[in-house]
Amino acid sequence: MAALALAGCGSSSAGDNSGGSGSGNVDEDALDELLSQEVELPYPTSPTDLGGDRNITYIANGLAAGGNAEVAEARAEIYRKSGWTIEGPLDGQFTPSVQATLVEQAVLKGADGIIVDSIFPSQAPAAFKSARDAGIPIVCTHCQPEESGNDVYMIQPSAESLTEPQIALVLAAVGKDDATIVVVGAEFDSSKAVAESQLRLLEEQCPGCEIADITFPTSDLGQPTSPAFTNLLREYPPGQLDAVITPFAPATTVLLNLAEQAGRDDFKVVNTFGDAPISTQIRDGERAPLLFGDSIISQLFIGYAVIDTLARVFNGEEVPDYSNLPAAPIAQQNAADYVNDDGLWVPEDMESKFFELWGLNN
């Protein structure tokens, strides 16, 4: 990946040169090589038993942001297929105190296990300690940079496994060694960790690039505009910006809308996490050339890995390491290989592989 990124940074093959500085100069060779690489997911190799009914509480960080509720419900449907009793997804409302209360309530109800999305042990230490003291395992998805420990099991891409292919994609997209690139982070710890990795990789792999970073405030989620993006477009007029890396679909959609309203298609937008509707727009060539690509993960693989982890914990078995899941870089050229009609990456035969290990009929 690093070699490809350096190739993208140091060359400037001719591309579509319409628009401003960011709309041409794609390094097609580096891009083609990057997008043709196969991404392998870490399936478990030994069988386990789901062991009858369990009462599981599922708590999401927040459901109001675009795409969050859909992903949470898709995951919940996977959890129900286990045959266990699932309460949730419950709405953590992007508020640590609300999330801690929901964890405490699950403990009081005697849950066998707790699943949390982007709810960090360090932000709700008393609630997580209550679960630990009660012997209730917690599986946390998208809780980077925090690590597994104290009966909390992390299932997620690491900041590095998510951003390494993404930065290679960005540098191939801009195709020059003096590009101007802005990294957008959010106020969540997981997004901050990802943004830090993005900035570090850009500085290492394209030392001649001008790199800047801004924050997309939580208060702007669900809003039609964002002062942070309005200021961004004002600070970098046409011809002075090559790429913007965005943290997730709601932020990306706001930026795309503002840029299109301003008649801007002179730079490229690369999203993070591959969440819908951005993933389907990339696949279908919508909002191009402004919307260029993404770093997509399989949210549904995470769902199956959650059940697999809890089952193995309940059975006292060794748990596979799901804390460094890979991401796939996508652009319009390869997005159809990863994005289904719901905007999700559903690996071939994924369910049957897990069901076989669990002794379930598909």
Coordinates of C-alpha atoms in Angstrom, one line a residue:
M1 CA 0.0 0.0 0.0
A2 CA 2.8 2.4 0.9
A3 CA 4.5 1.8 -2.5
L4 CA 1.3 2.5 -4.3
A5 CA 0.7 5.6 -2.3
L6 CA 4.1 6.9 -3.1
A7 CA 3.6 6.2 -6.7
G8 CA 0.4 8.2 -6.6
C9 CA 2.1 11.0 -4.8
G10 CA 5.0 11.3 -7.2
S11 CA 3.4 11.1 -10.6
S12 CA 0.7 12.8 -12.6
S13 CA -0.7 10.7 -15.3
A14 CA -3.3 12.4 -17.5
G15 CA -6.9 12.0 -16.5
D16 CA -10.1 14.0 -16.9
N17 CA -8.8 17.5 -16.8
S18 CA -12.1 19.3 -16.7
G19 CA -12.7 21.6 -13.7
G20 CA -9.9 22.8 -11.3
S21 CA -6.7 21.3 -10.0
G22 CA -8.4 18.4 -8.2
S23 CA -10.5 17.1 -11.1
G24 CA -7.6 15.7 -13.2
N25 CA -4.2 14.2 -12.7
V26 CA -5.3 10.8 -11.6
D27 CA -2.5 8.3 -11.5
E28 CA -4.3 5.6 -13.4
D29 CA -1.6 2.9 -13.1
A30 CA -1.4 3.3 -9.3
L31 CA -5.2 3.4 -9.0
D32 CA -5.7 0.3 -11.1
E33 CA -3.2 -1.7 -9.2
L34 CA -4.6 -0.6 -5.9
L35 CA -8.3 -1.3 -6.8
S36 CA -7.4 -4.8 -8.2
Q37 CA -6.0 -6.1 -5.0
E38 CA -8.1 -8.7 -3.2
V39 CA -9.1 -8.0 0.4
E40 CA -9.3 -11.0 2.7
L41 CA -11.4 -11.1 5.8
P42 CA -10.3 -13.1 9.0
Y43 CA -12.9 -15.9 9.2
P44 CA -12.6 -18.2 12.2
T45 CA -11.2 -21.6 11.6
S46 CA -12.6 -23.7 14.5
P47 CA -16.3 -24.5 15.2
T48 CA -18.2 -23.3 18.2
D49 CA -21.7 -23.8 19.7
L50 CA -24.1 -20.9 20.2
G51 CA -25.5 -22.8 23.1
G52 CA -29.2 -22.1 23.3
D53 CA -31.0 -18.9 24.2
R54 CA -29.1 -15.9 25.6
N55 CA -30.3 -12.4 26.6
I56 CA -28.2 -9.8 24.8
T57 CA -28.5 -6.0 25.0
Y58 CA -27.4 -4.1 22.0
I59 CA -26.7 -0.3 22.4
A60 CA -25.7 2.0 19.6
N61 CA -23.7 5.2 20.1
G62 CA -26.5 7.1 18.4
L63 CA -29.2 6.5 15.7
A64 CA -29.9 10.0 14.5
A65 CA -27.0 10.4 12.1
G66 CA -27.7 9.3 8.5
G67 CA -27.0 5.6 7.9
N68 CA -26.5 4.7 11.6
A69 CA -30.0 3.4 12.2
E70 CA -29.9 1.3 9.0
V71 CA -26.6 -0.3 9.9
A72 CA -27.7 -0.9 13.5
E73 CA -30.9 -2.7 12.4
A74 CA -29.0 -4.8 9.8
R75 CA -26.6 -5.9 12.6
A76 CA -29.5 -6.6 14.9
E77 CA -31.1 -8.8 12.3
I78 CA -27.8 -10.9 12.3
Y79 CA -27.9 -11.1 16.1
R80 CA -31.5 -12.4 16.0
K81 CA -30.4 -15.1 13.5
S82 CA -28.3 -16.6 16.3
G83 CA -31.6 -17.6 18.1
W84 CA -30.7 -15.4 21.1
T85 CA -33.1 -12.8 22.5
I86 CA -31.9 -9.4 21.5
E87 CA -32.9 -6.1 23.1
G88 CA -32.2 -3.2 20.8
P89 CA -30.7 -1.4 19.0
L90 CA -31.1 1.0 21.9
D91 CA -30.2 4.7 21.2
G92 CA -27.2 6.1 23.0
Q93 CA -28.0 9.5 21.6
F94 CA -24.3 10.3 21.1
T95 CA -24.2 11.1 24.9
P96 CA -21.9 9.2 27.2
S97 CA -24.2 9.6 30.2
V98 CA -27.1 8.1 28.3
Q99 CA -24.9 5.3 27.1
A100 CA -23.7 4.5 30.6
T101 CA -27.2 4.4 31.9
L102 CA -28.2 1.9 29.2
V103 CA -25.2 -0.3 30.1
E104 CA -26.2 -0.1 33.8
Q105 CA -29.8 -1.0 33.0
A106 CA -28.6 -4.1 31.0
V107 CA -26.6 -5.2 34.0
L108 CA -29.6 -4.8 36.3
K109 CA -31.7 -6.8 33.9
G110 CA -29.2 -9.7 34.1
A111 CA -28.1 -9.6 30.4
D112 CA -25.9 -12.5 29.4
G113 CA -23.9 -10.2 27.1
I114 CA -23.8 -6.5 26.0
I115 CA -23.0 -5.2 22.5
V116 CA -22.0 -1.6 22.1
D117 CA -21.2 0.5 19.0
S118 CA -18.7 3.3 19.4
I119 CA -19.2 3.5 23.2
F120 CA -15.9 3.7 24.9
P121 CA -14.9 2.0 28.1
S122 CA -12.9 5.1 29.1
Q123 CA -16.0 7.3 28.8
A124 CA -18.3 5.1 30.9
P125 CA -15.9 3.4 33.3
A126 CA -18.3 2.9 36.2
A127 CA -20.9 1.2 33.9
F128 CA -18.3 -1.0 32.3
K129 CA -17.0 -2.0 35.7
S130 CA -20.6 -2.9 36.8
A131 CA -20.8 -5.3 33.8
R132 CA -17.4 -6.7 34.6
D133 CA -18.2 -7.2 38.2
A134 CA -21.4 -9.1 37.2
G135 CA -19.4 -11.3 34.8
I136 CA -21.1 -9.9 31.7
P137 CA -18.9 -9.8 28.6
I138 CA -19.1 -6.7 26.4
V139 CA -18.3 -6.6 22.7
C140 CA -17.5 -3.1 21.4
T141 CA -17.5 -2.3 17.7
H142 CA -15.7 0.8 16.3
C143 CA -14.1 1.6 19.6
Q144 CA -10.6 2.4 18.3
P145 CA -8.1 3.4 19.6
E146 CA -9.1 1.5 22.7
E147 CA -8.1 -2.2 22.9
S148 CA -9.5 -5.4 24.2
G149 CA -9.2 -6.2 27.9
N150 CA -11.1 -6.5 31.1
D151 CA -13.9 -8.6 29.5
V152 CA -14.3 -6.1 26.7
Y153 CA -13.7 -7.4 23.2
M154 CA -13.0 -5.0 20.3
I155 CA -14.3 -5.8 16.8
Q156 CA -13.3 -3.2 14.3
P157 CA -10.7 -2.0 11.8
S158 CA -7.8 -0.4 13.5
A159 CA -7.1 3.2 12.5
E160 CA -4.2 2.0 10.4
S161 CA -6.0 -0.9 8.6
L162 CA -8.8 1.5 7.7
T163 CA -6.7 4.4 6.5
E164 CA -3.7 2.8 4.8
P165 CA -5.7 1.8 1.7
Q166 CA -7.6 5.1 1.9
I167 CA -4.5 7.2 1.8
A168 CA -3.1 5.2 -1.1
L169 CA -6.4 5.9 -2.9
V170 CA -6.3 9.6 -2.2
L171 CA -2.7 10.0 -3.4
A172 CA -3.5 8.1 -6.6
A173 CA -6.5 10.3 -7.1
V174 CA -4.6 13.6 -6.8
G175 CA -1.6 12.2 -8.7
K176 CA 1.0 14.8 -7.8
D177 CA 3.5 15.5 -5.0
D178 CA 2.4 19.0 -4.1
A179 CA -1.3 18.4 -3.6
T180 CA -3.4 20.3 -1.1
I181 CA -5.4 17.8 1.1
V182 CA -7.7 18.5 4.0
V183 CA -8.6 15.9 6.6
V184 CA -11.9 16.2 8.3
G185 CA -12.3 14.6 11.7
A186 CA -15.3 14.3 14.0
E187 CA -15.5 14.8 17.8
F188 CA -15.7 11.1 18.6
D189 CA -12.6 9.4 19.9
S190 CA -12.7 6.8 17.1
S191 CA -12.8 9.5 14.5
K192 CA -10.0 11.4 16.1
A193 CA -7.9 8.2 16.0
V194 CA -8.6 7.7 12.3
A195 CA -7.9 11.4 11.5
E196 CA -4.6 11.1 13.4
S197 CA -3.6 8.1 11.3
Q198 CA -4.7 9.9 8.0
L199 CA -2.6 12.9 8.8
R200 CA 0.4 10.8 9.8
L201 CA 0.3 8.7 6.6
L202 CA -0.2 11.8 4.4
E203 CA 2.8 13.5 6.0
E204 CA 5.0 10.4 5.6
Q205 CA 4.0 9.5 2.1
C206 CA 3.6 12.9 0.5
P207 CA 6.0 15.3 2.3
G208 CA 5.6 17.9 -0.4
C209 CA 1.8 18.1 0.0
E210 CA 0.1 20.8 2.0
I211 CA -1.9 19.0 4.6
A212 CA -4.6 20.6 6.9
D213 CA -7.2 19.3 9.2
I214 CA -10.6 20.6 10.5
T215 CA -13.3 19.2 12.8
F216 CA -16.9 18.4 11.8
P217 CA -18.8 19.2 15.0
T218 CA -21.3 16.7 16.4
S219 CA -23.9 19.5 16.5
D220 CA -23.8 19.7 12.7
L221 CA -25.0 16.0 12.4
G222 CA -28.4 16.1 10.6
Q223 CA -28.1 19.7 9.7
P224 CA -28.3 20.9 6.0
T225 CA -25.1 22.9 6.3
S226 CA -22.0 23.2 8.4
P227 CA -20.0 26.4 9.1
A228 CA -16.8 24.2 9.1
F229 CA -17.4 23.3 5.5
T230 CA -18.6 26.8 4.4
N231 CA -15.3 28.1 5.8
L232 CA -13.4 25.3 4.1
L233 CA -14.7 26.2 0.7
R234 CA -14.1 29.9 1.3
E235 CA -10.5 29.3 2.5
Y236 CA -9.7 27.2 -0.5
P237 CA -11.2 28.8 -3.6
P238 CA -11.3 26.9 -7.0
G239 CA -8.0 25.7 -8.1
Q240 CA -6.4 25.7 -4.6
L241 CA -7.8 22.4 -3.2
D242 CA -7.1 18.9 -4.5
A243 CA -8.8 16.5 -2.0
V244 CA -10.9 16.3 1.2
I245 CA -11.0 13.2 3.3
T246 CA -14.4 13.0 5.2
P247 CA -15.2 10.9 8.3
F248 CA -18.5 9.3 7.4
A249 CA -21.6 9.7 5.2
P250 CA -23.5 12.4 7.0
A251 CA -20.6 14.8 6.9
T252 CA -19.7 13.8 3.4
T253 CA -23.3 14.6 2.2
V254 CA -23.2 18.0 3.7
L255 CA -19.9 18.8 2.0
L256 CA -21.1 17.5 -1.3
N257 CA -24.3 19.6 -1.2
L258 CA -22.4 22.8 -0.3
A259 CA -19.8 22.2 -3.0
E260 CA -22.4 21.5 -5.7
Q261 CA -24.4 24.6 -4.7
A262 CA -21.2 26.6 -5.1
G263 CA -20.5 25.0 -8.5
R264 CA -17.4 23.3 -7.2
D265 CA -16.1 20.1 -8.8
D266 CA -12.4 21.1 -8.7
F267 CA -11.4 18.7 -5.9
K268 CA -12.0 15.1 -4.9
V269 CA -13.9 13.9 -1.8
V270 CA -12.9 10.5 -0.3
N271 CA -15.2 9.2 2.5
T272 CA -14.4 6.9 5.4
F273 CA -16.2 3.6 6.4
G274 CA -18.0 3.1 3.1
D275 CA -21.4 3.9 4.6
A276 CA -24.5 4.4 2.4
P277 CA -25.6 6.4 0.5
I278 CA -22.1 7.5 -0.3
S279 CA -21.1 3.9 -1.3
T280 CA -23.9 3.5 -3.8
Q281 CA -23.3 7.0 -5.2
I282 CA -19.7 6.1 -5.9
R283 CA -20.8 2.8 -7.5
D284 CA -23.3 4.5 -9.8
G285 CA -21.0 7.4 -10.7
E286 CA -23.3 9.9 -9.0
R287 CA -21.8 13.3 -7.9
A288 CA -18.7 12.6 -9.9
P289 CA -16.0 13.9 -10.3
L290 CA -16.5 15.6 -6.9
L291 CA -17.2 12.3 -5.1
F292 CA -14.3 10.0 -5.9
G293 CA -13.9 7.1 -3.5
D294 CA -14.1 5.6 -0.1
S295 CA -12.5 3.1 2.3
I296 CA -15.2 0.5 2.9
I297 CA -15.5 -2.0 5.7
S298 CA -18.0 -4.9 5.9
Q299 CA -20.4 -3.8 8.7
L300 CA -22.2 -7.1 8.3
F301 CA -19.0 -9.2 8.8
I302 CA -18.7 -7.2 12.1
G303 CA -22.2 -8.4 13.0
Y304 CA -21.3 -12.1 12.5
A305 CA -18.0 -11.6 14.3
V306 CA -19.9 -10.2 17.3
I307 CA -22.0 -13.4 17.7
D308 CA -18.9 -15.6 17.1
T309 CA -17.0 -13.7 19.8
L310 CA -19.8 -13.9 22.4
A311 CA -20.4 -17.6 21.7
R312 CA -16.7 -18.4 22.2
V313 CA -16.6 -16.3 25.4
F314 CA -19.6 -18.1 26.8
N315 CA -18.0 -21.4 25.9
G316 CA -14.6 -20.5 27.5
E317 CA -12.9 -20.8 24.1
E318 CA -10.1 -18.8 22.5
V319 CA -11.6 -15.7 20.7
P320 CA -10.3 -14.8 17.2
D321 CA -8.6 -11.4 16.9
Y322 CA -11.2 -9.2 15.1
S323 CA -9.5 -5.9 16.2
N324 CA -7.7 -5.2 12.9
L325 CA -10.3 -5.8 10.2
P326 CA -9.3 -4.8 6.7
A327 CA -10.9 -2.1 4.6
A328 CA -11.2 -2.1 0.8
P329 CA -10.5 1.1 -1.2
I330 CA -13.3 1.7 -3.7
A331 CA -13.8 4.0 -6.6
Q332 CA -16.3 3.7 -9.4
Q333 CA -14.1 1.2 -11.2
N334 CA -14.4 -1.5 -8.5
A335 CA -17.3 -0.4 -6.3
A336 CA -19.7 -2.9 -7.9
D337 CA -17.6 -5.7 -6.4
Y338 CA -18.2 -4.4 -2.9
V339 CA -21.4 -2.4 -2.8
N340 CA -24.9 -4.1 -2.9
D341 CA -28.2 -2.3 -3.4
D342 CA -28.3 -1.4 0.3
G343 CA -24.9 0.2 0.0
L344 CA -23.3 -2.5 2.1
W345 CA -20.3 -4.8 1.5
V346 CA -21.6 -8.3 1.9
P347 CA -18.8 -10.8 1.2
E348 CA -19.7 -13.9 -0.8
D349 CA -20.9 -16.9 1.3
M350 CA -20.2 -15.0 4.5
E351 CA -23.4 -16.2 6.3
S352 CA -22.9 -19.8 5.2
K353 CA -19.3 -19.8 6.5
F354 CA -20.3 -18.6 9.9
F355 CA -23.4 -20.8 10.1
E356 CA -21.3 -23.9 9.2
L357 CA -18.9 -23.1 12.1
W358 CA -21.9 -22.6 14.4
G359 CA -23.7 -25.8 13.3
L360 CA -26.7 -23.9 12.0
N361 CA -28.6 -24.5 8.8
N362 CA -28.4 -21.6 6.3

